[in-house]
Amino acid sequence: MLTPTERLPYTRAQLARLIAPRSIAIIGASPRPASFGMRTLENLAHFKGAIYPVNAKYERIGDLACYPSLKDLPQAPDCALLVVPREGVEAALREAVAVGAGGAIVYASGYGEMAGEDAGAAQRRLAGIGQAAGMPILGPNCMGLVNHELGAGMSFIPEYSAMPRQVGPIAFVSQSGALGYCLAQAAERGLGFRYFFSAGNSSDVDVADLIAAMAEDEGVRAIACLFEGVPSAARLLQAGERARAAGKPVIVYKMGVSDDGAAAARSHTGSLAGSAVAFRALFERAGFVMVENYEALVEHAKFFSAAGKPRARGVAVVSGSGGAGIIAADMAARHGVPMPQPEPATVAELRTVVPEFGAARNPCDPTGQVLSVPESYGKCCRALLADPQYGVLVCAMSVATKETGSSRATTIAQMAREQAKPLSVAWVSEWLEGPGSHAYEADEKVTLFRSLDRCFATIAAWQAFHAREAVEQAPARLAGNDAAARARALLAAAGDTLVEREAKQVLAAYGVPVVEERLARSADEAVAAAQSLGYPVVLKAESPTILHKTELGVVRLNVADEAGVRRHYAEIVAAARGHELAGVLVQPMAGGVEIIVGARMDPAVGPVVVVGSGGVLVELMQDSVAALAPVTQSEARRMLERLKGYRLLTGFRGGKAVDIDALADAVARISEFAADFAGEVSEMDVNPLRCSGERVVAVDALITKRQA
């Protein structure tokens, strides 16, 4: 039996009978009000397919005949919905397999969400039953699913049957049942959606499967995912590849982003690359769009489903309030969205309708005159939409009025269909359900935002999504074929934490340039090493128990002569008292920009490589970028370009520009080591890489082996 972490994600065709059934059997159906069985029956009120209640206690439930068992049904059900206690689930699943059901949904709890091997083993047995028969299972411990197009509420959540039936191109995929259904309840304010899925414990069908299947669903144009964790990062990446190939954006909100692993980290990288950073790296590699708050999920999904591809980077804003226009410009600047001024021809067109005291510019303020001359609003919008600089028009709706709300919504709907550029409405008024708002929510071509900030954050994410280069294939190896074997031998000979010299020997095996050095066990040896290497030199304690040397005061820089070497050697030995001291390293002084490169092996995501502004300021500045390892040289270069301190590498204020290609090569080689030893190393640091002109060299390093 293949586990969910070993198999490929399900296809849409493999899940078809489960998620788009023509017949549904409810095992454990009940006429008792408020029971899960009755609620499920009520939620199928609009379903046009066959519904088969199954319960030996009843001959009928409402208007439907009730069957004693699945084998008594007139046909094999596409979906078997198990509304039975935990103790009866396995028997019911085996019966569903025996009659040829196309899929099963298990509501029951008491499985993998509980501590204890028995509960986990029970969940694995459920998966085994379904996988052996080729019958996909959703759950256990889930709230089911909704196929809104079919009116099939295969869920026990109350009142789905009363929900408005607006069908739209969005699929909601959630591990949390209740919070996921909260997203689907946007239908109550007019939003159209196609599917809602509650993955629950994901014994078989999980988030990766549902994303992959929705990527292949012709009726879905955007996938909104409420995400907790994933059993297989590799399968999530495969799902992302299917979504990318289909041109379907996946919008993700990750719950539980506290970096709980950072407190136990031994390296700077371990502190920087906590679980939130690791998941962000995973989502970026998968091609997903990550939002920072739950409230942004629906707005992002609606905009992405309606907008298509950008036709220009500029954004135009029309607002009857000068203040709202200023806020829009502020939010555009915050998110890096350009708002260029209109072309002269556009300005001339605007001035035919905008009064002298208005603003015939961007943002455009046609003033309160739009109340007395309503058509002027539409003329301003059309003039800006015709300007080739603009790829999006944002209508900042300030005061909501009964007088103009409905007519303006009609005007905007017409404009959205007259041309291909997306229109967004930013609802500024606190009359949240004011006139026109419902029309915007229900319009598939228009996105209503409840925040100017989220409006421009969404536009920025959309532009970045479509500007993203194709994800590169697995990189060709830079390190020699024997690099891993040489590094493994070095790791085997070392203790749990590799001292600086040992760690740099491992890096050198991968072709990472490292500083020349000598280990001195006496002041005389230190002087001889300094004379051989040439002054000025650096002195450092060499100890497996000193992880951050600067904090303990066991590093001396720019030591210029023999007297200085002897004095600082003695001071370092004194400062390291109480630690296991192997000696003092002597290195030539290296100048240049400091960059940190490291890796952390995240237990859920895998090896994550981090680059950042190096030295002692790395955690203070929080200037770092992470990616899944390994990365190519071009990916490494893009990581470097995203650093706030990148300008220091390009010759800032007369400084010597760094050889970025050489630096990217070093980053890529370090990432190869991280990928090769993901099962044997927990974290590593190269802090810093000293970069000066064409010279890039690792001057300090730390590697911590994974504990068994």
PDB file of C-alpha atoms in Angstrom, residues 514-634:
ATOM      1  CA  VAL A 514      37.247  28.998   2.572  1.00  0.00           C
ATOM      2  CA  VAL A 515      39.802  31.174   4.306  1.00  0.00           C
ATOM      3  CA  GLU A 516      43.325  29.837   4.828  1.00  0.00           C
ATOM      4  CA  GLU A 517      44.027  29.186   8.513  1.00  0.00           C
ATOM      5  CA  ARG A 518      46.282  27.527  11.091  1.00  0.00           C
ATOM      6  CA  LEU A 519      45.322  25.966  14.429  1.00  0.00           C
ATOM      7  CA  ALA A 520      47.622  27.123  17.225  1.00  0.00           C
ATOM      8  CA  ARG A 521      47.854  25.400  20.595  1.00  0.00           C
ATOM      9  CA  SER A 522      50.337  27.843  22.064  1.00  0.00           C
ATOM     10  CA  ALA A 523      51.261  31.489  21.738  1.00  0.00           C
ATOM     11  CA  ASP A 524      54.459  30.507  19.906  1.00  0.00           C
ATOM     12  CA  GLU A 525      52.471  28.487  17.366  1.00  0.00           C
ATOM     13  CA  ALA A 526      50.082  31.418  16.919  1.00  0.00           C
ATOM     14  CA  VAL A 527      52.989  33.781  16.207  1.00  0.00           C
ATOM     15  CA  ALA A 528      54.500  31.346  13.700  1.00  0.00           C
ATOM     16  CA  ALA A 529      51.111  30.988  11.960  1.00  0.00           C
ATOM     17  CA  ALA A 530      50.640  34.756  11.782  1.00  0.00           C
ATOM     18  CA  GLN A 531      54.082  35.252  10.278  1.00  0.00           C
ATOM     19  CA  SER A 532      53.393  32.545   7.693  1.00  0.00           C
ATOM     20  CA  LEU A 533      49.969  33.925   6.728  1.00  0.00           C
ATOM     21  CA  GLY A 534      50.985  37.592   6.870  1.00  0.00           C
ATOM     22  CA  TYR A 535      49.736  40.405   9.086  1.00  0.00           C
ATOM     23  CA  PRO A 536      47.121  41.603   9.934  1.00  0.00           C
ATOM     24  CA  VAL A 537      45.453  38.434  11.226  1.00  0.00           C
ATOM     25  CA  VAL A 538      42.335  37.269  13.039  1.00  0.00           C
ATOM     26  CA  LEU A 539      42.439  35.088  16.168  1.00  0.00           C
ATOM     27  CA  LYS A 540      39.454  32.936  17.198  1.00  0.00           C
ATOM     28  CA  ALA A 541      38.796  30.288  19.792  1.00  0.00           C
ATOM     29  CA  GLU A 542      38.246  26.798  18.342  1.00  0.00           C
ATOM     30  CA  SER A 543      35.674  25.035  20.503  1.00  0.00           C
ATOM     31  CA  PRO A 544      32.648  22.752  19.905  1.00  0.00           C
ATOM     32  CA  THR A 545      30.900  24.331  22.907  1.00  0.00           C
ATOM     33  CA  ILE A 546      31.240  27.972  21.812  1.00  0.00           C
ATOM     34  CA  LEU A 547      28.616  28.600  19.145  1.00  0.00           C
ATOM     35  CA  HIS A 548      28.648  32.399  18.978  1.00  0.00           C
ATOM     36  CA  LYS A 549      32.217  33.547  19.452  1.00  0.00           C
ATOM     37  CA  THR A 550      31.644  37.297  19.381  1.00  0.00           C
ATOM     38  CA  GLU A 551      29.225  37.136  22.306  1.00  0.00           C
ATOM     39  CA  LEU A 552      31.837  35.393  24.479  1.00  0.00           C
ATOM     40  CA  GLY A 553      34.622  37.731  23.395  1.00  0.00           C
ATOM     41  CA  VAL A 554      36.867  35.083  21.848  1.00  0.00           C
ATOM     42  CA  VAL A 555      37.496  36.811  18.497  1.00  0.00           C
ATOM     43  CA  ARG A 556      40.217  39.386  17.834  1.00  0.00           C
ATOM     44  CA  LEU A 557      40.398  41.268  14.532  1.00  0.00           C
ATOM     45  CA  ASN A 558      43.188  43.194  12.802  1.00  0.00           C
ATOM     46  CA  VAL A 559      45.993  41.882  14.995  1.00  0.00           C
ATOM     47  CA  ALA A 560      49.010  43.631  13.486  1.00  0.00           C
ATOM     48  CA  ASP A 561      52.176  42.253  15.166  1.00  0.00           C
ATOM     49  CA  GLU A 562      53.756  39.546  17.312  1.00  0.00           C
ATOM     50  CA  ALA A 563      53.088  41.371  20.589  1.00  0.00           C
ATOM     51  CA  GLY A 564      49.416  41.670  19.700  1.00  0.00           C
ATOM     52  CA  VAL A 565      49.196  37.964  18.819  1.00  0.00           C
ATOM     53  CA  ARG A 566      50.666  36.935  22.177  1.00  0.00           C
ATOM     54  CA  ARG A 567      48.451  39.304  24.163  1.00  0.00           C
ATOM     55  CA  HIS A 568      45.220  38.366  22.359  1.00  0.00           C
ATOM     56  CA  TYR A 569      46.018  34.653  22.451  1.00  0.00           C
ATOM     57  CA  ALA A 570      46.213  34.836  26.249  1.00  0.00           C
ATOM     58  CA  GLU A 571      42.997  36.860  26.457  1.00  0.00           C
ATOM     59  CA  ILE A 572      41.106  34.359  24.278  1.00  0.00           C
ATOM     60  CA  VAL A 573      42.280  31.397  26.365  1.00  0.00           C
ATOM     61  CA  ALA A 574      41.148  33.216  29.518  1.00  0.00           C
ATOM     62  CA  ALA A 575      37.746  34.124  28.045  1.00  0.00           C
ATOM     63  CA  ALA A 576      37.170  30.524  26.928  1.00  0.00           C
ATOM     64  CA  ARG A 577      37.853  29.084  30.366  1.00  0.00           C
ATOM     65  CA  GLY A 578      35.215  26.473  31.179  1.00  0.00           C
ATOM     66  CA  HIS A 579      34.792  25.487  27.545  1.00  0.00           C
ATOM     67  CA  GLU A 580      36.376  22.648  25.621  1.00  0.00           C
ATOM     68  CA  LEU A 581      39.155  24.526  23.803  1.00  0.00           C
ATOM     69  CA  ALA A 582      40.940  22.814  20.890  1.00  0.00           C
ATOM     70  CA  GLY A 583      43.189  25.797  20.274  1.00  0.00           C
ATOM     71  CA  VAL A 584      43.133  29.193  18.613  1.00  0.00           C
ATOM     72  CA  LEU A 585      42.607  29.649  14.882  1.00  0.00           C
ATOM     73  CA  VAL A 586      44.818  32.144  13.100  1.00  0.00           C
ATOM     74  CA  GLN A 587      43.527  33.527   9.795  1.00  0.00           C
ATOM     75  CA  PRO A 588      44.549  36.373   7.489  1.00  0.00           C
ATOM     76  CA  MET A 589      42.286  39.393   7.905  1.00  0.00           C
ATOM     77  CA  ALA A 590      39.662  39.452   5.156  1.00  0.00           C
ATOM     78  CA  GLY A 591      37.656  42.579   4.377  1.00  0.00           C
ATOM     79  CA  GLY A 592      34.510  43.201   2.380  1.00  0.00           C
ATOM     80  CA  VAL A 593      30.751  42.897   2.715  1.00  0.00           C
ATOM     81  CA  GLU A 594      29.523  40.227   5.133  1.00  0.00           C
ATOM     82  CA  ILE A 595      26.859  37.766   3.970  1.00  0.00           C
ATOM     83  CA  ILE A 596      25.420  34.888   5.966  1.00  0.00           C
ATOM     84  CA  VAL A 597      24.481  31.667   4.193  1.00  0.00           C
ATOM     85  CA  GLY A 598      23.051  28.737   6.056  1.00  0.00           C
ATOM     86  CA  ALA A 599      20.486  26.004   6.143  1.00  0.00           C
ATOM     87  CA  ARG A 600      17.944  24.497   8.489  1.00  0.00           C
ATOM     88  CA  MET A 601      16.334  21.109   8.047  1.00  0.00           C
ATOM     89  CA  ASP A 602      12.660  21.755   8.716  1.00  0.00           C
ATOM     90  CA  PRO A 603      10.888  18.553   9.817  1.00  0.00           C
ATOM     91  CA  ALA A 604       7.818  19.255   7.670  1.00  0.00           C
ATOM     92  CA  VAL A 605       9.250  21.102   4.684  1.00  0.00           C
ATOM     93  CA  GLY A 606      12.789  19.752   4.332  1.00  0.00           C
ATOM     94  CA  PRO A 607      16.091  21.597   3.797  1.00  0.00           C
ATOM     95  CA  VAL A 608      15.757  25.384   3.658  1.00  0.00           C
ATOM     96  CA  VAL A 609      18.675  27.570   2.586  1.00  0.00           C
ATOM     97  CA  VAL A 610      18.912  31.134   3.901  1.00  0.00           C
ATOM     98  CA  VAL A 611      20.937  34.129   2.736  1.00  0.00           C
ATOM     99  CA  GLY A 612      21.117  37.379   4.657  1.00  0.00           C
ATOM    100  CA  SER A 613      23.114  40.386   5.670  1.00  0.00           C
ATOM    101  CA  GLY A 614      25.856  38.760   7.726  1.00  0.00           C
ATOM    102  CA  GLY A 615      27.917  39.311  10.824  1.00  0.00           C
ATOM    103  CA  VAL A 616      26.565  40.196  14.241  1.00  0.00           C
ATOM    104  CA  LEU A 617      23.704  42.267  12.811  1.00  0.00           C
ATOM    105  CA  VAL A 618      22.002  39.370  11.012  1.00  0.00           C
ATOM    106  CA  GLU A 619      19.262  38.800  13.601  1.00  0.00           C
ATOM    107  CA  LEU A 620      18.940  42.502  14.491  1.00  0.00           C
ATOM    108  CA  MET A 621      18.388  43.566  10.866  1.00  0.00           C
ATOM    109  CA  GLN A 622      16.202  40.560   9.982  1.00  0.00           C
ATOM    110  CA  ASP A 623      17.397  40.949   6.406  1.00  0.00           C
ATOM    111  CA  SER A 624      17.211  37.434   5.041  1.00  0.00           C
ATOM    112  CA  VAL A 625      15.614  35.415   2.237  1.00  0.00           C
ATOM    113  CA  ALA A 626      14.897  31.686   2.291  1.00  0.00           C
ATOM    114  CA  ALA A 627      14.285  29.033  -0.359  1.00  0.00           C
ATOM    115  CA  LEU A 628      14.014  25.273  -0.514  1.00  0.00           C
ATOM    116  CA  ALA A 629      17.370  23.606  -1.107  1.00  0.00           C
ATOM    117  CA  PRO A 630      18.968  23.024  -3.502  1.00  0.00           C
ATOM    118  CA  VAL A 631      18.855  26.253  -5.490  1.00  0.00           C
ATOM    119  CA  THR A 632      20.403  27.016  -8.852  1.00  0.00           C
ATOM    120  CA  GLN A 633      22.915  29.817  -9.301  1.00  0.00           C
ATOM    121  CA  SER A 634      20.236  32.002 -10.893  1.00  0.00           C
TER     122      SER A 634
END
